[in-house]
Amino acid sequence: MQALQTLREVARQPQRVAREAKAGGKKVLGYRCVYVPEEIPDAAGVTPFPVFGTPEAIALADSYLQPNMCEFIRNIFDLALKGKLDFLDGLVLCNTCDAVRKLFDHWKTYVQTPFCYLIANPQKQSTDTGYRYQYEELRRFKEAVEGFAGTTITDESLRQSIRTHNETRSLLRQVYELRKQDPPLLSGEEALSIVMGSIALPKDRSNALLRQLLSELLGRQPPVKPGPRIMVTGSIIDNPTLLNMVEELGGSVVIDDLCSTTRTFWHPVEEDGDPLGALAHHTIENPVCACMHPAEARFDYMLSLAREYNAQGIIYFNLMYCDPFLYEGTLFKKKFEEQGIPTTVLQAEHTSSSMGQLRTRVQAFLEML
Amino acid sequence: MRTAGVDVGSLTGKALILEDNRILAWGVVPTGPDSAETAREAMDMALQKAGLGMGQIEYVVSTGYGRVVVPFAQRNVTEISCHAKGANWFFPSVRTILDMGGQDCKAIRCDQTGKVVNFAMNDKCAAGAGRSMEVMADLLNVPLADIGQRSLHIVKGEVPVSSTCVVFAKSEVLANVRQGVPVNDVLAGICTALATRVYGLLRRVGVAPDFAISGGIAKNIGVVSRVEQKVGLKANICFEPQIVGALGAAIFAREIAAKQQKKPATV
Amino acid sequence: MRAVIEARRFRKAEWARLQEAKKQGRPIVAAIGLLPREIWHALDVPAMILEDLSVRASARNLSGIYCDIAEQQGFARELCAVHLSLAGIAASEEHDPFIHSIFVQPDLIIGRTFPCISESKSFLYWVERFGRPYHLVDVPINTWGSPVAPHAVDYLTAELDGMLEFLEKHGFKRDPVRLSQSVLLSRKAMELWQEVEKLRKVVPSPMTAGEALSCIANPMMLLLGSEAAVRIFLTLRDELAERVKAGHGVIPNEKLRLLLVGIPPLYNLTLMSYPERFGAVVVKSDLDFLGGSPMPPEMLLPEQPLHSLARKLISDLINPCSSSKVDYTVGMVKEYHIDGVIGLNKRGCRNFPATLRLIKDAVQREAGVPMTIFDLDGIDPREYDESQVVSHIDSFIETLARRR
């Protein structure tokens, strides 16, 4: 399980990957949210890096962003104010939630990296005009990255970048196939680590590791005891506390729908034709985030995931003050239950001690199934 | 078969011994700093009353806030499942249970076998839990046990509590008392405020008849009657509402032990 | 003020019109506010503006009740009280008589992805509760400042066109002539608003920010594109001109001028005039420029109605990227000769409170004016503590007085 171990170590301290790239003379662009097309900076020879939080207490950010804002975003801003993200040459965000948009304003004013960009993507699925609008947004973004990197991104280099990223997506889908078995061939923690590690690493490295991982996983014994099959969805989860808790209490996490996992790789980007157009389609056709509309498409997508992986219950995780998933969880709980899938909405803060308080709810939910 | 349930809550520890389907004895002790010790004390009390030794108990299930640290329990089950199970034992027709504990409050829906089908829980805010009553009892210097009765004997008119936070409510209540408002009228407002909060929780799971209340607050007639009024149903309350969780745990213990006996021993 | 009375009259007339439309069996549209109201007036759409319901409920001290009801439906207390109240209103079987008089069961629902997640998501509960067809307008955020990017204007124009198609599908008639007229009326109102703004900057202040809530902010949100908005702003302009000419200020001896950023306690608006006992007047609040747009009124072109309205909406100061709002606020501080800024941090709002620090630093840096920030939920009175608020204001005014 060499590959698994490597990915797990990366997932534990993803920041290291970015530091190494920086030390190797690369420019590093941090990014947040699934609608930032990493393919573009990659094609310009700039390292895109998904910024994660750390479980440390927030110290400096509270006097800028009120404490009743998303703790994940406040955590990232706090790290930046403390100088702990000094390996970043810039930050790229996209138009998702309030907290992300406010991070843009505050980063621009108080962190002041050489590059700070917000892609103002549409929030509505598949309209022709939305496509044209997003195409122009991405064209502007590409131009900005070119200026920042001092290179030109050719169609061919962008296409190549899309192919490499698609390979990661496809390998991760193959890994996720192994969760369909009963009991699943991966624990929830393993799946999270594999994806987090793969999205943090440069993609050629991820692809090599994932191929190795797939061969290592074949023929292994299931790591978790059989139990109620659970889908975990909701706000971002960047540490395995909740997933481990579910499995300790007798459930198996068999599928997830999270910003740190499936949302980043579920849908491939078209490889033929205009590469920028393909990336624009990718954004507007896949409403994988709760900020996106229509809600019906989100629901159908989640329901199909739950069905495909034969989930018996859904844990809808809500990070405190994460509005998109607060609304969605409240509205979808009923809808999932109408479909015969019991659902529980759990609210917690970003820290693991707060997660600990969820134990009774998780256990009672599993007992109910 | 003799089994036991131990319920370690935030304010009290409870243990109950079941012989087949008959309650033999129970013990209730205040929760100390050490949950394992509290569990042991409650268990000892129950064993003593039943005239039994620990060796004569076949299987023990723990529940409640401190359920994971009960050293002599073979399994732990959440208080949510246990309260549904226990309430079902007392009142088989019950489908909605309100468990009002010291630190938290739960609204539970169950089926005819006592299996949970939905639940909602408030554990973030003391205003919706028994602890708020203790705070007010201390503040007004009224014995906790008297609050319910006194709240029903309104002198001039109920004085509503507008703050939903216990900390703010405290200063509000104090201000009223200083202005000479009769204590009973203030207590009435406090009971109504708590009833309103827990009714909100019940609405989240939906109320279906029959209805039961368990947990310590079930002894407070002032809150109970107000909840009943809001729900529009009479609450079934057993003779000792504090032991429902422990009873549920003891029933789970019996079910698990019976299942294990049936299964051929495996290595 | 005459303008305040007039604005109230028009507001009541709007409510009556809505009830009348329901009685006649015409389809009622429940819409998230700040979509171009010019369109409702042009198509004669009986529109119930959802945030206005919330605001009215708060003004009658009913928000706590409706928020409680929403929480019983599973909504978290952490959410914005404007939207919690809305969920509560939707869930209620029975209403307080006043809300009953302004609420009508919607037949169509129109939502919008802007400017915050609450606005973008909460209407979905209405959709579920009433089971009515709905349409969503995606409004791009403005990351470019001014001028806004043409591709964004084109996109929103198409989105507004989609909304018109939805309305047409449900029996409303698109009338290009009236749409142009509506845009022209909106332009007239905006031009008058600019005159009003000029008059308001005079020292001593001829009106308070509290008065502006009813005769500027409200018409701006609800009546733009109608004759009514023009009438109200005309009355207001003339009234202010008279007062300025007479040198008539809100209070006899105006010493300090305050700007309020955030929602004042709508359930206790007397707080707005509280500082007056210290010779301090709240002369301006950001609520009355949120519905407004720094876009010059002459850019509202009747020959390009949707395009103009799209541009106006994107440049509206409510747009979630803060730079334009920060710049505008600094401008207001300078032009209104503001001595101090009060920023209110509304619990449950992830948008405006998260610009307060940016504003505070900018007004300090660029205008040398101090700002105080404290927690106050202007909609939900459940945790309102007047003594705390008042002592906060007292100490701020003390420090301002000492600076003079």
Coordinates of N, CA, C and O in Angstrom, one line a residue, chain A residues 63-66 68-69 95-98 101-102 104-106 108-110 118 120 122-124 127 129-130 133 136-137 140 290-296 320-321 323-324 326-328 330-331 334-335 347, chain C residues 73-76 78-79 83 113 115-118 120-122 124-125 128 134-136 138 140-141 143-144 149-152 155 158-159 320-323 345 347-351 353-355 357-358 361:
Chain A
S63 N -10.9 39.9 13.2 CA -11.2 41.4 13.2 C -11.5 41.9 11.8 O -11.8 43.0 11.6
Y64 N -11.4 41.0 10.8 CA -11.8 41.4 9.5 C -13.1 40.7 9.0 O -14.0 41.4 8.6
L65 N -13.2 39.4 9.2 CA -14.4 38.7 8.9 C -15.1 38.3 10.1 O -14.5 37.6 11.0
Q66 N -16.4 38.6 10.3 CA -17.0 38.4 11.6 C -17.1 36.9 11.8 O -17.1 36.1 10.9
N68 N -19.2 34.9 12.6 CA -20.3 34.0 12.1 C -20.2 33.9 10.6 O -21.2 34.0 9.9
M69 N -19.0 33.8 10.1 CA -18.8 33.5 8.7 C -18.1 32.2 8.6 O -17.5 31.7 9.5
N95 N -17.0 32.3 -8.6 CA -18.2 32.9 -8.0 C -19.1 31.7 -7.4 O -19.9 31.1 -8.1
T96 N -18.8 31.5 -6.1 CA -19.7 30.5 -5.5 C -20.5 31.1 -4.4 O -21.5 31.6 -4.6
C97 N -19.9 31.1 -3.2 CA -20.7 31.6 -2.0 C -20.2 33.0 -1.5 O -19.2 33.5 -2.0
D98 N -20.9 33.5 -0.6 CA -20.6 34.8 0.0 C -19.2 34.8 0.6 O -18.4 35.8 0.4
R101 N -16.5 35.1 -2.0 CA -16.4 36.4 -2.6 C -15.8 37.4 -1.7 O -15.1 38.3 -2.1
K102 N -16.1 37.3 -0.4 CA -15.5 38.2 0.6 C -14.0 37.9 0.8 O -13.3 38.8 1.1
F104 N -12.1 37.2 -1.6 CA -11.5 37.9 -2.7 C -11.2 39.4 -2.3 O -10.1 39.9 -2.4
D105 N -12.3 40.0 -1.8 CA -12.1 41.4 -1.4 C -11.0 41.6 -0.3 O -10.2 42.6 -0.4
H106 N -11.0 40.7 0.6 CA -10.1 40.9 1.7 C -8.7 40.5 1.3 O -7.7 41.2 1.8
K108 N -7.4 40.8 -1.7 CA -6.9 41.9 -2.5 C -6.4 43.1 -1.7 O -5.4 43.7 -2.0
T109 N -7.1 43.3 -0.6 CA -6.8 44.5 0.2 C -5.7 44.2 1.2 O -4.9 45.1 1.5
Y110 N -5.8 43.1 1.9 CA -4.9 42.9 3.0 C -3.8 41.8 2.8 O -2.9 41.8 3.6
L118 N -10.9 36.7 -9.4 CA -12.1 36.1 -9.1 C -12.8 35.9 -10.5 O -13.1 36.8 -11.2
A120 N -15.9 35.3 -12.5 CA -17.3 35.6 -12.1 C -18.2 34.7 -12.9 O -19.1 35.1 -13.7
P122 N -21.2 32.2 -14.2 CA -22.6 32.2 -13.9 C -23.0 31.1 -12.9 O -22.2 30.2 -12.6
Q123 N -24.2 31.3 -12.3 CA -24.6 30.3 -11.3 C -25.8 29.5 -11.8 O -26.6 29.0 -11.0
K124 N -26.0 29.4 -13.1 CA -27.1 28.8 -13.6 C -26.7 27.8 -14.7 O -25.8 28.1 -15.5
T127 N -27.2 27.4 -20.3 CA -27.9 28.3 -21.2 C -26.9 28.7 -22.2 O -25.7 28.8 -21.9
T129 N -26.5 31.6 -23.6 CA -25.9 32.9 -23.2 C -24.9 32.8 -22.0 O -24.0 33.5 -21.9
G130 N -25.3 31.8 -21.1 CA -24.4 31.5 -20.0 C -23.0 31.0 -20.5 O -22.0 31.4 -20.0
Y133 N -21.1 33.9 -21.9 CA -20.6 34.7 -20.9 C -19.4 34.0 -20.2 O -18.3 34.7 -20.0
E136 N -16.2 34.1 -22.2 CA -15.5 35.4 -22.1 C -14.7 35.5 -20.8 O -13.6 36.0 -20.7
E137 N -15.4 35.1 -19.7 CA -14.7 35.1 -18.4 C -13.4 34.3 -18.4 O -12.4 34.7 -17.9
R140 N -10.7 36.0 -20.5 CA -10.0 37.0 -19.7 C -9.1 36.4 -18.6 O -8.0 37.0 -18.4
A290 N -23.7 23.6 -4.3 CA -25.0 24.0 -3.8 C -25.3 25.5 -4.2 O -26.4 26.0 -4.1
C291 N -24.2 26.2 -4.6 CA -24.5 27.6 -5.0 C -25.1 27.7 -6.4 O -25.5 28.7 -6.9
M292 N -25.1 26.5 -7.1 CA -25.5 26.5 -8.5 C -27.0 26.2 -8.6 O -27.6 25.5 -7.8
H293 N -27.5 26.6 -9.7 CA -28.9 26.4 -10.0 C -29.0 25.6 -11.3 O -28.1 25.7 -12.2
P294 N -30.1 24.9 -11.6 CA -31.2 24.8 -10.7 C -31.0 23.7 -9.6 O -30.3 22.8 -9.8
A295 N -31.7 23.9 -8.5 CA -31.6 22.9 -7.4 C -32.0 21.5 -7.8 O -31.5 20.5 -7.3
E296 N -32.9 21.5 -8.8 CA -33.4 20.1 -9.2 C -32.3 19.3 -9.8 O -32.2 18.1 -9.6
M320 N -20.7 25.1 10.1 CA -21.4 26.2 10.7 C -21.3 27.4 9.8 O -20.2 27.7 9.3
Y321 N -22.4 28.1 9.5 CA -22.4 29.3 8.7 C -22.1 29.1 7.2 O -21.9 30.1 6.5
D323 N -23.9 28.8 4.3 CA -25.3 29.0 3.9 C -25.7 28.1 2.8 O -26.8 27.6 2.8
P324 N -24.9 28.0 1.7 CA -25.4 27.2 0.6 C -25.9 25.8 1.0 O -27.0 25.4 0.6
L326 N -26.6 25.0 4.2 CA -27.6 25.1 5.2 C -29.0 25.1 4.5 O -29.9 24.3 5.0
Y327 N -29.1 25.9 3.5 CA -30.4 25.9 2.8 C -30.7 24.6 2.1 O -31.8 24.0 2.2
E328 N -29.7 24.1 1.4 CA -29.9 22.9 0.6 C -30.2 21.7 1.5 O -31.1 20.9 1.2
T330 N -31.6 21.6 4.4 CA -33.0 21.7 4.9 C -34.0 21.3 3.9 O -34.9 20.6 4.2
L331 N -33.8 21.8 2.7 CA -34.7 21.5 1.6 C -34.6 20.1 1.1 O -35.7 19.4 0.8
K334 N -36.0 16.4 3.2 CA -37.4 15.9 2.9 C -37.4 15.1 1.6 O -38.0 14.1 1.5
K335 N -36.8 15.7 0.6 CA -36.8 15.1 -0.7 C -36.2 13.8 -0.8 O -36.6 12.8 -1.4
Q347 N -24.7 19.6 12.0 CA -24.0 20.9 11.9 C -22.8 20.9 12.9 O -22.9 20.4 14.0
Chain C
Q73 N -39.4 24.6 11.1 CA -39.3 23.9 9.8 C -38.0 23.3 9.6 O -37.7 22.8 8.5
G74 N -37.0 23.4 10.5 CA -35.7 22.9 10.3 C -34.7 23.9 9.9 O -33.5 23.5 9.7
F75 N -35.1 25.1 9.6 CA -34.1 26.1 9.2 C -33.2 26.5 10.5 O -33.7 26.6 11.6
A76 N -32.0 26.7 10.2 CA -31.0 27.0 11.3 C -31.2 28.5 11.7 O -31.3 29.3 10.9
E78 N -28.9 30.3 12.5 CA -27.7 31.1 12.0 C -28.0 31.8 10.7 O -27.2 32.6 10.3
L79 N -29.2 31.5 10.1 CA -29.4 32.1 8.8 C -29.9 33.5 9.0 O -30.3 33.9 10.0
H83 N -34.6 36.2 5.7 CA -35.0 35.0 5.0 C -35.7 33.9 5.9 O -36.6 33.2 5.5
T113 N -30.0 35.1 -8.3 CA -28.8 34.5 -7.6 C -27.9 35.6 -7.1 O -26.8 35.6 -7.3
P115 N -27.7 39.2 -4.2 CA -26.3 39.4 -4.0 C -25.7 38.4 -3.0 O -24.5 38.4 -2.8
C116 N -26.6 37.5 -2.4 CA -26.0 36.7 -1.4 C -26.6 35.3 -1.5 O -27.6 35.1 -2.3
I117 N -26.1 34.3 -0.8 CA -26.6 33.0 -0.9 C -28.1 32.9 -0.4 O -28.9 32.2 -0.9
S118 N -28.4 33.7 0.7 CA -29.7 33.6 1.2 C -30.7 34.0 0.1 O -31.8 33.4 -0.1
S120 N -30.3 33.8 -3.0 CA -30.2 32.9 -4.1 C -30.9 31.6 -3.7 O -31.3 30.8 -4.6
K121 N -31.0 31.3 -2.5 CA -31.6 29.9 -2.1 C -32.9 30.0 -1.4 O -33.7 29.0 -1.5
S122 N -33.2 31.0 -0.6 CA -34.4 30.9 0.3 C -35.7 30.9 -0.4 O -36.6 30.2 0.0
L124 N -36.4 29.1 -2.8 CA -36.8 27.7 -3.1 C -37.7 27.1 -2.1 O -38.5 26.2 -2.4
Y125 N -37.7 27.6 -0.9 CA -38.6 27.1 0.1 C -40.0 27.6 -0.3 O -41.0 26.8 -0.1
E128 N -41.3 25.3 -2.9 CA -41.7 24.0 -2.4 C -43.0 24.1 -1.7 O -43.9 23.3 -1.8
Y134 N -41.6 28.3 -11.1 CA -40.7 29.4 -10.8 C -39.7 29.7 -11.9 O -39.5 28.8 -12.8
H135 N -39.1 30.8 -11.8 CA -38.0 31.2 -12.8 C -36.9 31.8 -12.0 O -37.1 32.5 -11.0
L136 N -35.7 31.5 -12.4 CA -34.5 32.1 -11.7 C -33.8 33.0 -12.7 O -33.4 32.6 -13.8
D138 N -30.2 34.8 -13.2 CA -28.9 34.8 -12.8 C -28.3 36.1 -13.0 O -28.2 36.6 -14.1
P140 N -25.0 38.4 -12.8 CA -23.5 38.3 -12.6 C -23.0 39.3 -11.6 O -23.6 40.3 -11.4
I141 N -22.0 38.8 -10.9 CA -21.4 39.7 -9.9 C -20.4 40.6 -10.6 O -20.0 40.3 -11.7
T143 N -17.0 42.2 -10.9 CA -15.6 42.2 -10.4 C -14.8 43.3 -11.1 O -13.6 43.4 -10.9
W144 N -15.5 44.0 -12.0 CA -14.7 44.9 -12.8 C -14.9 46.4 -12.4 O -14.3 47.2 -12.9
A149 N -18.4 45.1 -17.4 CA -18.0 44.4 -18.6 C -19.2 44.2 -19.5 O -20.2 43.7 -19.0
P150 N -19.0 44.4 -20.8 CA -20.1 44.2 -21.7 C -20.7 42.8 -21.8 O -21.9 42.6 -21.9
H151 N -19.8 41.8 -21.6 CA -20.3 40.4 -21.7 C -21.3 40.1 -20.6 O -22.2 39.3 -20.7
A152 N -21.0 40.8 -19.4 CA -21.9 40.6 -18.3 C -23.3 41.2 -18.5 O -24.3 40.7 -18.2
Y155 N -25.2 39.1 -20.9 CA -25.7 37.9 -20.2 C -27.0 38.3 -19.4 O -28.0 37.6 -19.5
A158 N -30.0 38.9 -21.5 CA -30.6 37.7 -21.9 C -31.4 37.0 -20.8 O -32.5 36.5 -21.0
E159 N -30.8 37.1 -19.6 CA -31.5 36.6 -18.4 C -32.8 37.3 -18.2 O -33.9 36.7 -17.8
P320 N -22.2 42.1 -4.8 CA -21.4 41.5 -3.7 C -19.9 41.8 -3.7 O -19.2 41.6 -2.7
C321 N -19.3 42.2 -4.8 CA -17.9 42.5 -4.7 C -17.7 43.9 -4.2 O -18.3 44.9 -4.7
S322 N -16.9 44.0 -3.1 CA -17.0 45.2 -2.3 C -16.4 46.5 -2.8 O -16.8 47.6 -2.3
S323 N -15.5 46.4 -3.7 CA -14.8 47.6 -4.0 C -15.6 48.8 -4.4 O -15.4 49.9 -3.9
N345 N -23.3 45.1 12.5 CA -23.0 43.8 12.1 C -24.3 42.9 12.3 O -24.6 42.6 13.5
R347 N -26.3 39.8 12.5 CA -26.2 38.3 12.7 C -26.8 37.6 11.5 O -27.9 38.0 11.0
G348 N -26.2 36.6 11.0 CA -26.8 35.8 9.9 C -26.5 36.4 8.5 O -26.9 35.7 7.5
C349 N -26.0 37.6 8.4 CA -25.7 38.1 7.1 C -24.2 37.9 6.8 O -23.3 38.2 7.6
R350 N -23.9 37.2 5.7 CA -22.5 36.9 5.3 C -22.0 37.9 4.3 O -20.9 37.8 3.8
N351 N -22.8 38.9 3.9 CA -22.4 39.8 2.9 C -22.0 41.1 3.4 O -20.8 41.4 3.5
P353 N -21.9 42.6 6.5 CA -20.9 42.7 7.7 C -19.5 42.5 7.3 O -18.6 43.0 7.8
A354 N -19.3 41.6 6.2 CA -18.0 41.3 5.8 C -17.4 42.4 4.9 O -16.3 42.2 4.3
T355 N -18.0 43.5 4.8 CA -17.4 44.7 4.2 C -17.1 45.7 5.2 O -16.5 46.7 4.9
R357 N -15.2 46.0 7.9 CA -13.8 46.3 8.2 C -13.1 47.0 7.0 O -12.3 48.0 7.2
L358 N -13.5 46.6 5.8 CA -12.9 47.3 4.6 C -13.3 48.7 4.5 O -12.5 49.6 4.2
D361 N -11.5 50.8 7.4 CA -10.1 51.1 7.1 C -10.1 52.2 6.0 O -9.3 53.1 6.0

